[in-house]
Coordinates of C-alpha atoms and ligand atoms in Angstrom, one line a residue:
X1 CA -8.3 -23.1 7.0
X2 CA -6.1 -26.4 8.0
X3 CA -3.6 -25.6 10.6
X4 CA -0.4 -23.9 9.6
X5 CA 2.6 -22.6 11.1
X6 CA 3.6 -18.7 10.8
X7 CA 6.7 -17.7 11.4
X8 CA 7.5 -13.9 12.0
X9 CA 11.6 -12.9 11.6
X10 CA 11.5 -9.4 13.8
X11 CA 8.6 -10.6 16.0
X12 CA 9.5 -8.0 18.3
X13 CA 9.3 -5.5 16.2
X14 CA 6.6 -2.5 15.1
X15 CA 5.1 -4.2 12.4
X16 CA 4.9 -7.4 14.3
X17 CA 3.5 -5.7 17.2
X18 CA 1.4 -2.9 15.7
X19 CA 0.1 -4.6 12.2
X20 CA 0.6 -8.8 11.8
X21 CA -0.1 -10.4 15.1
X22 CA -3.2 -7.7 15.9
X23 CA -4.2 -9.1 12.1
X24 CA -4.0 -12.9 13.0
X25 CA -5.6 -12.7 16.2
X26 CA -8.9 -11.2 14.0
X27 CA -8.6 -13.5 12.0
X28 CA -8.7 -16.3 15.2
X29 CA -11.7 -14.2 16.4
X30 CA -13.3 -14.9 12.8
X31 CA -12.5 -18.7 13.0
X32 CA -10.1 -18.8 10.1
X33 CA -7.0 -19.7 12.1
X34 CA -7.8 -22.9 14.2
X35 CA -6.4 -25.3 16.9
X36 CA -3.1 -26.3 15.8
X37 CA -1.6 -23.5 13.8
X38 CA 1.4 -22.6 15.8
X39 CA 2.8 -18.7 15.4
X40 CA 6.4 -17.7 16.3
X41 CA 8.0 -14.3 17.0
X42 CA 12.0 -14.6 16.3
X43 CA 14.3 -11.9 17.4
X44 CA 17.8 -11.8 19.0
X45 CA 16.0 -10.9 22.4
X46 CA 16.3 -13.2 25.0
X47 CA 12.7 -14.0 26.7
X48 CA 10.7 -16.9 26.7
X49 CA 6.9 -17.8 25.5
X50 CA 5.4 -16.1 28.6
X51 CA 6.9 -13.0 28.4
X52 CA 6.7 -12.9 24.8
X53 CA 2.9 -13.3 25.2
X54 CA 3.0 -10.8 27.8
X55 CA 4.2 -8.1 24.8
X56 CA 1.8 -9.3 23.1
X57 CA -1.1 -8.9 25.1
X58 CA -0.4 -5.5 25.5
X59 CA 0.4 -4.8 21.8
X60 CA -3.3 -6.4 21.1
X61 CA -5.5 -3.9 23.5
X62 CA -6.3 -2.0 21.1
X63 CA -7.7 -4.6 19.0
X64 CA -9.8 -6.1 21.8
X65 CA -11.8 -2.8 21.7
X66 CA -12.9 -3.0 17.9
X67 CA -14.9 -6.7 18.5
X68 CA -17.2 -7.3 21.6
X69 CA -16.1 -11.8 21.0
X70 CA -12.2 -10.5 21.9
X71 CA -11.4 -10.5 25.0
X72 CA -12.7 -14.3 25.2
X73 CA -10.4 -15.3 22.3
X74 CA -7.5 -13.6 23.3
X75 CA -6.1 -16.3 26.1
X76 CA -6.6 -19.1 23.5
X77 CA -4.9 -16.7 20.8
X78 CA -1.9 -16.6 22.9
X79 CA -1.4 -20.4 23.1
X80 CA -0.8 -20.6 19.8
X81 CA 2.5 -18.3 20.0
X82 CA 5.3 -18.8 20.7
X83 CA 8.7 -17.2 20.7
X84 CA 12.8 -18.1 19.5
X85 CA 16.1 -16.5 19.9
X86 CA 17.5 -16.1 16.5
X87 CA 20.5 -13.5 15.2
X88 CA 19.6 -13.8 11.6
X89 CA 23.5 -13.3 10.9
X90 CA 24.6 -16.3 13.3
X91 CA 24.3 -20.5 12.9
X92 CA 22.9 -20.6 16.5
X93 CA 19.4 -21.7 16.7
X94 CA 18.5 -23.0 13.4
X95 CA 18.8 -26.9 13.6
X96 CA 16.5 -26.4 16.2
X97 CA 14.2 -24.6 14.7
X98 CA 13.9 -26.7 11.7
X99 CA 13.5 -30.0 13.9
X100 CA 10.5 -28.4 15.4
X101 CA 8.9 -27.1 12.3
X102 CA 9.6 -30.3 10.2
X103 CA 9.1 -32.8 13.6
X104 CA 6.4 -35.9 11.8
X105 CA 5.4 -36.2 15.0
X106 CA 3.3 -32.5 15.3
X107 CA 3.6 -31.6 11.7
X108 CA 1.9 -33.7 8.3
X109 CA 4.3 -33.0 5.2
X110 CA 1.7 -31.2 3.5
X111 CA 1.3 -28.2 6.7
X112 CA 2.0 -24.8 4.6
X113 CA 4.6 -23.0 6.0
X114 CA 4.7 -19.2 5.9
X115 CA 8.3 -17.2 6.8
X116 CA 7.5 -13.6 7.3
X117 CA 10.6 -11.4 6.7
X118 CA 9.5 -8.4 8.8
X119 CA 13.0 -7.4 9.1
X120 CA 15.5 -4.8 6.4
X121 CA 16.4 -6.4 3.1
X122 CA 20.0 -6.3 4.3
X123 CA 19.2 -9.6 6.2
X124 CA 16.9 -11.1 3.2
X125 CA 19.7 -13.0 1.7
X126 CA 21.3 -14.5 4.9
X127 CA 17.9 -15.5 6.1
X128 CA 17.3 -17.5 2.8
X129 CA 20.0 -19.3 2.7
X130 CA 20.1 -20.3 6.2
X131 CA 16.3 -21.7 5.2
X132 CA 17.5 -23.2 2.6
X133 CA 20.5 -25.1 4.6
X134 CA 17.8 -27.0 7.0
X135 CA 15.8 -27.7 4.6
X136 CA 13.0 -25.5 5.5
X137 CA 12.3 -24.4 1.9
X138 CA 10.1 -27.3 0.3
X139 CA 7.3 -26.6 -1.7
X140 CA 4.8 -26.2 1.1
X141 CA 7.1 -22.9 2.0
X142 CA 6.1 -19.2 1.3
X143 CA 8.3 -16.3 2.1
X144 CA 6.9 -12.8 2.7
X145 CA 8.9 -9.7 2.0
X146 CA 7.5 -6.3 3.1
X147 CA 8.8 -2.9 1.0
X148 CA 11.5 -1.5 0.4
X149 CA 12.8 -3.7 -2.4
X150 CA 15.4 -2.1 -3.1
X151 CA 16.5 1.9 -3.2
X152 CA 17.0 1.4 -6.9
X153 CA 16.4 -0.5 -9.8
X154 CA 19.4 -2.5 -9.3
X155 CA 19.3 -2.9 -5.2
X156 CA 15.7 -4.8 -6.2
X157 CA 17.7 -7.0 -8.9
X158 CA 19.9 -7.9 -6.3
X159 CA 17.4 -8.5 -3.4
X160 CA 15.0 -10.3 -5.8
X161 CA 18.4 -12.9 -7.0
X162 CA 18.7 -13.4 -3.5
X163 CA 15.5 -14.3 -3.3
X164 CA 15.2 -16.2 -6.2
X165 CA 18.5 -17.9 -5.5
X166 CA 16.5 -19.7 -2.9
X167 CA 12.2 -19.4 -3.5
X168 CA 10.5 -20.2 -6.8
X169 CA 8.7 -16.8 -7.6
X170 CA 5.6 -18.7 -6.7
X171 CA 6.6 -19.0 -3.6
X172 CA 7.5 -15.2 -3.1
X173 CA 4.9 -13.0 -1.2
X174 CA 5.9 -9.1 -2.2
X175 CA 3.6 -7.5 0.1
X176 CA 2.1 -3.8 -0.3
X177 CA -0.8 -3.5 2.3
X178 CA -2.1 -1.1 0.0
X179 CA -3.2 -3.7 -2.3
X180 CA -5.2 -5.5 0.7
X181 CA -7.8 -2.2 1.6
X182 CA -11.0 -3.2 0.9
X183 CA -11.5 -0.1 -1.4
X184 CA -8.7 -1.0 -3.8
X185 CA -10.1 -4.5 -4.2
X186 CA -13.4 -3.0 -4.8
X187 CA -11.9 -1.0 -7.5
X188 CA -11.8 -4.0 -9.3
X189 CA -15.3 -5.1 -8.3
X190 CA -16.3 -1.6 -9.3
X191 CA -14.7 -1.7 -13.1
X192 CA -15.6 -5.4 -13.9
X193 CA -18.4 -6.6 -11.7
X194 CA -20.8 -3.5 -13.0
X195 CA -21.7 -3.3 -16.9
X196 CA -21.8 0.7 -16.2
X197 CA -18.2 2.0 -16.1
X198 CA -16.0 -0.4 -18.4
X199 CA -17.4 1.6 -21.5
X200 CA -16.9 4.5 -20.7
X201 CA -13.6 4.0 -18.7
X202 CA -11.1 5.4 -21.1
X203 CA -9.6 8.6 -23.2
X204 CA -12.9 9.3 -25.0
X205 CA -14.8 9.7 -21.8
X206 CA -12.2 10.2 -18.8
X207 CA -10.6 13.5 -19.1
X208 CA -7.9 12.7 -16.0
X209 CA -7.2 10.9 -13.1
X210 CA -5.8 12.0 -9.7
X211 CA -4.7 9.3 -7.2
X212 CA -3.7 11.3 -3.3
X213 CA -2.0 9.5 -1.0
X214 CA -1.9 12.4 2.0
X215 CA -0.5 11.8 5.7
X216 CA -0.2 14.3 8.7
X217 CA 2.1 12.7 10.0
X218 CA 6.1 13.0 10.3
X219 CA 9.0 11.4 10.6
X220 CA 8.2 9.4 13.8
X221 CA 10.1 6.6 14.2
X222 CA 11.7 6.0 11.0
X223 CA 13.6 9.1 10.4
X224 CA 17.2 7.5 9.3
X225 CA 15.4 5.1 6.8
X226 CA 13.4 7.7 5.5
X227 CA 15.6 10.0 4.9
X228 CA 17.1 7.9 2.8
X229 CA 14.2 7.1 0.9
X230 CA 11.9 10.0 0.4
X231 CA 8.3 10.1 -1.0
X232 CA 9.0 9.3 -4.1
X233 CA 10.6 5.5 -3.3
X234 CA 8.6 5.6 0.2
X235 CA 5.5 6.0 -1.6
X236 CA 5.2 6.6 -5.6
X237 CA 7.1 3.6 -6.2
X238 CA 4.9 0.9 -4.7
X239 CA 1.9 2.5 -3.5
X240 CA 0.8 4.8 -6.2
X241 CA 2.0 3.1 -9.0
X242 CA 0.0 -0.1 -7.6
X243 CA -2.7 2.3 -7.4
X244 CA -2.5 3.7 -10.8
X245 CA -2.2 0.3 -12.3
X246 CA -5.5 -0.8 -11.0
X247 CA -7.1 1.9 -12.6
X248 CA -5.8 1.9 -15.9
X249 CA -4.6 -2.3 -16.7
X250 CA -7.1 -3.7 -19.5
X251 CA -9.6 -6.4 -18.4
X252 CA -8.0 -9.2 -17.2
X253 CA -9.1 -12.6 -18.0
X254 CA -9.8 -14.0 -14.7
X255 CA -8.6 -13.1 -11.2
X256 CA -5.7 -15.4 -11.2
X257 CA -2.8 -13.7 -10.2
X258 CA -1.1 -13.5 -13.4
X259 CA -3.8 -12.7 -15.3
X260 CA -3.6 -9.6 -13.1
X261 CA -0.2 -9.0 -13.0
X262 CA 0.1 -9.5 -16.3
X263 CA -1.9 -6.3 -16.8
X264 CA -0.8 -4.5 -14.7
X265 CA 3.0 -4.7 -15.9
X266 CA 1.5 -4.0 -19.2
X267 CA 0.6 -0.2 -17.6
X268 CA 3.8 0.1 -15.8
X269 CA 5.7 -0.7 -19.5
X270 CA 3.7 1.8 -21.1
X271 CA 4.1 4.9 -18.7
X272 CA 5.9 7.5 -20.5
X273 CA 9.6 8.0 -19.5
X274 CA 9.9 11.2 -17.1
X275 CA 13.8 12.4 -18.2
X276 CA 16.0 15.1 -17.9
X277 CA 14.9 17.8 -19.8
X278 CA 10.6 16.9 -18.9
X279 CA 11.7 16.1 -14.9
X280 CA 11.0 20.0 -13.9
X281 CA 7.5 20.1 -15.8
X282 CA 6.0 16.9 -14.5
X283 CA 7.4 16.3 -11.4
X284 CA 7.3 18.8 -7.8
X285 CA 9.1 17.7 -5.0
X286 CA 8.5 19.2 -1.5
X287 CA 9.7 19.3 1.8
X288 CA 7.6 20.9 4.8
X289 CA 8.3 23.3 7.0
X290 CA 6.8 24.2 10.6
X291 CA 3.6 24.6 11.6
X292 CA -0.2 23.5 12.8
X293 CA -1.4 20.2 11.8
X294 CA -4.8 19.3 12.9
X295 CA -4.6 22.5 15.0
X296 CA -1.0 21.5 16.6
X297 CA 2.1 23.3 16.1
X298 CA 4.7 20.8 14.6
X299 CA 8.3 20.9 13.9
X300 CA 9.7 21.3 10.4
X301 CA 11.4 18.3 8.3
X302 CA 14.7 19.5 9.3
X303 CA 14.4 20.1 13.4
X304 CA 12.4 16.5 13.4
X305 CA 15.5 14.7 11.5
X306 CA 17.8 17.2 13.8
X307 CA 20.3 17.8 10.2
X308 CA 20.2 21.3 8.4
X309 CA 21.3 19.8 4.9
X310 CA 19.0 17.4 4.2
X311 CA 17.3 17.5 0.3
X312 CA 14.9 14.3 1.0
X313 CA 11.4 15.0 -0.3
X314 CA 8.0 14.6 1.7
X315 CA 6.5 16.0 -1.0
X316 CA 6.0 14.6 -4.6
X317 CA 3.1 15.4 -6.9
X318 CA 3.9 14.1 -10.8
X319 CA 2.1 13.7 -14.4
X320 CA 2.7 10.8 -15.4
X321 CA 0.8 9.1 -19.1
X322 CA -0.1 6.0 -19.7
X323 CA 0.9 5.3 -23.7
X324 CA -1.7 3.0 -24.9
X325 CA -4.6 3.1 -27.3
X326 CA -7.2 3.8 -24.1
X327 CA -5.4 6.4 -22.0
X328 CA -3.6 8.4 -25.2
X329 CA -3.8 12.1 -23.8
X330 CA -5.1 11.4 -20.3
X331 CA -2.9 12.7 -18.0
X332 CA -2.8 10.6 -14.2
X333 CA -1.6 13.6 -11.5
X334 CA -0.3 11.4 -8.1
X335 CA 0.7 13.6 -5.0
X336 CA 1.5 12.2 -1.6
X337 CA 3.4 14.0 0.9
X338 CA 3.4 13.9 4.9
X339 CA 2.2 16.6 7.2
X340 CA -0.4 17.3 4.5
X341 CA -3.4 19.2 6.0
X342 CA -4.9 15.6 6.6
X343 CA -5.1 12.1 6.6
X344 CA -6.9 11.2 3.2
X345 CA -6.3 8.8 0.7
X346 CA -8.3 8.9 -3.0
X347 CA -8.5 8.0 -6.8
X348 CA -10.6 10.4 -8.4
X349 CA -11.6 9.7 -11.7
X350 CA -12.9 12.7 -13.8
X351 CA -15.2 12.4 -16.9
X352 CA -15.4 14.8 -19.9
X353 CA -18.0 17.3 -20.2
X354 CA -20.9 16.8 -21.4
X355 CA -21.2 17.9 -25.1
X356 CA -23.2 21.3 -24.6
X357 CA -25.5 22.3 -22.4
X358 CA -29.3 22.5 -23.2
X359 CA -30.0 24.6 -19.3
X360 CA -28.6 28.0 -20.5
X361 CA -27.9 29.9 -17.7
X362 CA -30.9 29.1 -15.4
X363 CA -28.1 26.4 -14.3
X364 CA -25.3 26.7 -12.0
X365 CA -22.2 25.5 -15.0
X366 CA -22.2 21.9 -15.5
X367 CA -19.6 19.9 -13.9
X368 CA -18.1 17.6 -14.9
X369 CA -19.2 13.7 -13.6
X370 CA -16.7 12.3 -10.7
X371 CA -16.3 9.0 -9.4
X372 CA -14.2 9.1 -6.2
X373 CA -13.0 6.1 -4.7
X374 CA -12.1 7.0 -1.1
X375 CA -9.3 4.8 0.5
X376 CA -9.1 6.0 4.5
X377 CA -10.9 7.5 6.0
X378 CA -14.3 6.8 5.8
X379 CA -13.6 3.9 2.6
X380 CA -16.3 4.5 0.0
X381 CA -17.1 5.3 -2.8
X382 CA -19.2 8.5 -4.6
X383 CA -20.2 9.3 -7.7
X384 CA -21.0 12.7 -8.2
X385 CA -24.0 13.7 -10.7
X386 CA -25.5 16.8 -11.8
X387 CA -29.0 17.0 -10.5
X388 CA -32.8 19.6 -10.4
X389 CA -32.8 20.6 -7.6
X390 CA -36.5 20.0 -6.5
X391 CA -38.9 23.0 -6.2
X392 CA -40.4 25.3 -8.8
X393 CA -38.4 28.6 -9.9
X394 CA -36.9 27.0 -13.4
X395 CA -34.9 23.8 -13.3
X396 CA -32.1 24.3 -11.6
X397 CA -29.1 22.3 -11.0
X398 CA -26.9 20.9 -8.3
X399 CA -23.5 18.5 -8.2
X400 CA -24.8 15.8 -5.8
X401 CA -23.1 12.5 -4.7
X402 CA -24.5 9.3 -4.7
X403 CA -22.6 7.8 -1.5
X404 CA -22.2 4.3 -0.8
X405 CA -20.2 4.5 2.6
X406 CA -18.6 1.0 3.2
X407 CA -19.3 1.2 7.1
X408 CA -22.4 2.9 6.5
X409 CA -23.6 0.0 4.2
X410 CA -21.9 -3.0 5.1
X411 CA -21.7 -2.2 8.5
X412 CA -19.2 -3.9 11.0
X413 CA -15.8 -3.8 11.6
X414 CA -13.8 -3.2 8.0
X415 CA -11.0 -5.9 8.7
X416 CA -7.8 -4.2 7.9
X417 CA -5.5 -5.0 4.8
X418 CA -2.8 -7.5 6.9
X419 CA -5.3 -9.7 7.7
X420 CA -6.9 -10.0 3.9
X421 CA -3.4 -10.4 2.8
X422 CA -1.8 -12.7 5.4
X423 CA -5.1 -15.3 4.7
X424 CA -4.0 -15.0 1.1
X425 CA -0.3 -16.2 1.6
X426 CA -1.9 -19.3 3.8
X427 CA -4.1 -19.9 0.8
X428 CA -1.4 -19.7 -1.4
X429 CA -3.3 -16.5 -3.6
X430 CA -0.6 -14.1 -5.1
X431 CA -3.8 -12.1 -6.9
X432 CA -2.4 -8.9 -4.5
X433 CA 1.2 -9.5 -4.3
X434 CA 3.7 -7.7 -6.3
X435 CA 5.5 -10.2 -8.7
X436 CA 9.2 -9.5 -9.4
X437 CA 8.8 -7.7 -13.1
X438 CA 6.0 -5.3 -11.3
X439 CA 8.6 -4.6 -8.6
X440 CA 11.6 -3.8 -11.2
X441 CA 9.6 -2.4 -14.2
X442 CA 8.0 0.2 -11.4
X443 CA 11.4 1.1 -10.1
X444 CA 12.8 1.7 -14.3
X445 CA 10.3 4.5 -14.4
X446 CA 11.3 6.0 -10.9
X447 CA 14.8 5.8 -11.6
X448 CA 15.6 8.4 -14.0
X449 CA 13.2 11.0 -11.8
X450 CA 15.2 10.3 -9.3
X451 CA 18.6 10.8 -11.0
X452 CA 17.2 14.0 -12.3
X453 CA 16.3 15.4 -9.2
X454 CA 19.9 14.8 -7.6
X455 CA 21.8 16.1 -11.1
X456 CA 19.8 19.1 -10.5
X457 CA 20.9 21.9 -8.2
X458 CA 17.6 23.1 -7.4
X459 CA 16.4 21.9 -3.3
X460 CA 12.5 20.6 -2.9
X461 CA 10.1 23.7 -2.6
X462 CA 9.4 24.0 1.0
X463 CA 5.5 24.2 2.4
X464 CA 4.2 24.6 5.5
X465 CA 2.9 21.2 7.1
X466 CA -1.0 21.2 7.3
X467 CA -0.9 22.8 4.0
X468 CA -1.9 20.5 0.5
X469 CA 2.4 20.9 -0.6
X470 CA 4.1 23.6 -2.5
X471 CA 2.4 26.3 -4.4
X472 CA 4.1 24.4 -7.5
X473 CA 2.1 21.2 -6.9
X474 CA -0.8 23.4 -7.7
X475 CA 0.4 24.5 -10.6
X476 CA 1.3 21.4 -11.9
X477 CA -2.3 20.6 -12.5
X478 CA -3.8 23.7 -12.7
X479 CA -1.2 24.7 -15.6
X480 CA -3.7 22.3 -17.7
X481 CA -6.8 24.3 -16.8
X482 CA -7.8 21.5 -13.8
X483 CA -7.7 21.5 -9.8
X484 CA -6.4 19.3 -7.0
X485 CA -10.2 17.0 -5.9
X486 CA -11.9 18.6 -2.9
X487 CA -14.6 16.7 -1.2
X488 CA -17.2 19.3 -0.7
X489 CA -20.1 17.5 0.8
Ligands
NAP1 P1 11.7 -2.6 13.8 O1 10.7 -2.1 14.7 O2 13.1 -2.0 13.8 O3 11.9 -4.2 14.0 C1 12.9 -5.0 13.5 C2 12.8 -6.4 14.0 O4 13.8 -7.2 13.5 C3 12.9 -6.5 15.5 O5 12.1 -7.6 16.0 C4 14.4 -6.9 15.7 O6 14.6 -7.5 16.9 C5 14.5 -7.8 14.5 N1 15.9 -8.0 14.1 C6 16.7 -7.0 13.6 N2 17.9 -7.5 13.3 C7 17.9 -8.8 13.6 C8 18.8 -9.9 13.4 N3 20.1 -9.7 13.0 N4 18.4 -11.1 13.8 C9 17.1 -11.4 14.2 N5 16.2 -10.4 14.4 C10 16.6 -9.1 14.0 O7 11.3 -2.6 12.2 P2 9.8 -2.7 11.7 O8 9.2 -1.3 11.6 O9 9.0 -3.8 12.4 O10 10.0 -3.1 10.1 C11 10.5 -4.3 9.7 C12 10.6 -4.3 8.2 O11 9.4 -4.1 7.6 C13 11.5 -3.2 7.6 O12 12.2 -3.6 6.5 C14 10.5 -2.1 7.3 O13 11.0 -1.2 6.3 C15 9.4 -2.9 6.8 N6 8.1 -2.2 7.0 C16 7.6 -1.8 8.2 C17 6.4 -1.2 8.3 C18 5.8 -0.8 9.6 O14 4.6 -0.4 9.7 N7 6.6 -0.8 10.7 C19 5.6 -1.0 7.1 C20 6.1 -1.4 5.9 C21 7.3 -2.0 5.8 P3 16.0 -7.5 17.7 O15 16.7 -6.2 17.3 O16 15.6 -7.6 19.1 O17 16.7 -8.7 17.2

């Protein structure tokens, strides 16, 4: 890849430190980021390029671990970076920056320029026009914007004008690292590179889906903005419904990245409406409670976010329908919470039945066929089959997976999504970014849940952390005769 400069607003910060720069330095290791790419960290910090780097270094140990060619690479990483005092609210700093990103001398006019906005959408707007003041927002220019977009339907109107105001939408990267996991892009591999599924992938031969998003983990470090948020904007919003689209969207026609958004809009306008009167029926919201999570006692919601009267929900599990020709009268059950009983995350696509059963009942009943995509840990995917088992003594049958494991396969390290994603912005491909009608068309469907939920006096069912949610998330699904997905072998 030619040279390019990156430019990271809240360099200092934990998804600088903990997810982007670890991601670019792989991708040095790998040989796509060469001599002459220059990197900067920006924050209002004052420090200069060595003891940046020095942050750095640390914040990249981990990574030097997971490839035996790091340690080599990481000196020669570290010359590339570099690191600027900038108050994203104040003039100071800018001409200068924009001399040294736009100086003929260093820099061809064609040098693709990336500004990362790892910083809250409260400083989105200032940051664009002050771009846009020195010039630094010319064609060659990408801007990336990390979630939230908004709380609301309207707070993403307003971020995505702000944006807009400035950027052509082409220009505008709407990242959800979700969308970069090797799994979900083998989704799509999995529906349109194989002749085997695409036939049967709809009403007359799925009988449901079930995408689980689970987490252990609490609030850590981000209780005030999550508290604000909840599960169902945290996660359902982006994650899920990203999720959910990749699943059900019609063929595109190619991998451009409208053909693809296209589609996928296409599912978020046809989910059916979750309102008033249907929000108690389809939709659980949870909030946990003490207790062990991977065999350690944990604090409830409430002690962690050190407030009694909180209502915020780390629990959602929802029905939601896709209204179209192939999806009439499949229902698509999501659940994500935190402090689940542990870190998974899944699509699970179940077929029907077969027709009728020719084994009478020498067989164990016949289950029905799944295909499970697994997403962390242990990305792969399995597709379960009833099977003899082998031996005389009638012909007996088994559920069996056949087990594709991606490290077990394609062996390696499994890059992680930030680095996919931040080579895509340098390319200039928006195939797994979130265009702005995805972003607002997912948030009209979230909306009225949401309103319903505070109009409502009821509180989220608690449930214990290391549990799968409330007792109501259960009988969500099992109301329509079907269970939450175990993996049992
Ligand atoms: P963070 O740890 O609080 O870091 C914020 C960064 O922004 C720091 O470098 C901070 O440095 C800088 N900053 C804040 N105000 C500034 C200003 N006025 N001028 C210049 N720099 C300023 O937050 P984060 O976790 O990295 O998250 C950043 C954004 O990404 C948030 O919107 C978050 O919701 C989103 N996000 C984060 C993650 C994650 O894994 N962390 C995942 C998804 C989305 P100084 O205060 O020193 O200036």
């Amino acid at each position: 890849m030619a040279p390019f400069d990156l430019i990271i607003f809240g360099g200092t910060g934990d998804l600088a430190l903990r997810k982007l720069l670890p991601a670019l330095f792989h991708r040095y290791v790998d040989g796509q980021i060469v001599a002459g790419t220059r990197l900067y960290g920006l924050a209002r910090d004052s420090q200069d390029d060595g003891a940046y780097r020095a942050r750095v270094r640390e914040a990249l140990q981990k990574s030097l671990a997971d490839d035996p060619r790091a340690p080599t690479a990481l000196e020669p990483f570290l010359d590339l970076l570099h690191y600027r005092r900038i108050d994203l609210n104040a003039d100071a700093g800018w001409a200068e920056l924009a001399t040294e990103l736009t100086d003929p001398q260093r820099v061809d006019s064609e040098r693709v320029r990336v500004f990362y906005l790892a910083v809250g959408p409260d400083l989105f707007g200032s940051v664009g026009a002050r771009l846009q003041a020195h010039g630094l927002t010319g064609e060659t220019t990408r801007v990336v914007v990390e979630k939230p977009i908004g709380h609301d339907g309207a707070s993403a109107a307003a971020i995505n004008d702000a944006l807009g105001h400035v950027f052509a939408e082409s220009q505008i990267y709407r990242i959800d690292h979700y969308l970069g996991k090797e799994t979900v892009q083998n989704l799509t591999a999995l529906r349109f590179g194989n002749a085997l599924f695409e036939p049967l992938w709809k009403a007359e031969h799925i009988d449901h889906v079930q995408i689980t998003v689970a987490e252990t983990v609490g609030l850590e470090r981000r209780a005030s903005y999550y508290d604000k948020s909840g599960a169902l904007r945290d996660m359902v919003q982006n994650h899920l419904l990203q999720l959910l689209c990749l699943v059900a969207m019609e063929p595109p026609s190619s991998l451009a990245a409208d053909a693809i958004r296209d589609e996928k809009l296409k599912v978020l306008r046809a989910l059916r409406p979750i309102e008033n009167g249907a929000t108690s029926q389809l939709t659980v919201r949870g909030q946990y409670r003490a207790g062990a999570v991977e065999g350690r006692p944990v604090p409830g919601y409430l002690d962690e976010l050190g407030r009694d009267d909180s209502r915020t929900e780390t629990f959602v599990a929802l029905k939601a329908e896709v209204r179209n020709w192939r999806w009439a009268g499949v229902p698509f059950y999501l659940r994500t919470g935190k402090r689940l009983a542990e870190r998974m995350s899944e699509i699970v696509v179940t077929f029907r039945q077969v027709p009728h059963s020719i084994f009478g009942e020498l067989a164990e009943p016949i289950a029905p066929n799944q295909l499970v995509i697994r997403l962390q840990p242990d990305e792969g995917v399995k597709l379960w089959l009833m099977n003899k088992v082998p031996g005389p003594g009638g012909l007996r049958l088994r559920r069996v997976p056949m087990d594709l494991s991606f490290a077990e396969t394609f062996g390696g390290r499994q890059p992680e999504a930030y680095e996919r994603l931040l080579m895509d912005v340098v390319r200039g491909n928006a195939m797994l970014f979130m265009r702005r009608d995805e972003v607002e068309a997912a948030w009209d469907w979230i909306d009225p849940i949401r309103n319903a939920w505070q109009a409502s006096s009821d509180a989220p069912k608690p449930y214990t952390a290391g549990s799968w949610g409330p007792s109501a998330a259960v009988a969500l699904i099992e109301r329509d005769g079907r269970t939450w997905h175990e993996d049992a072998g």
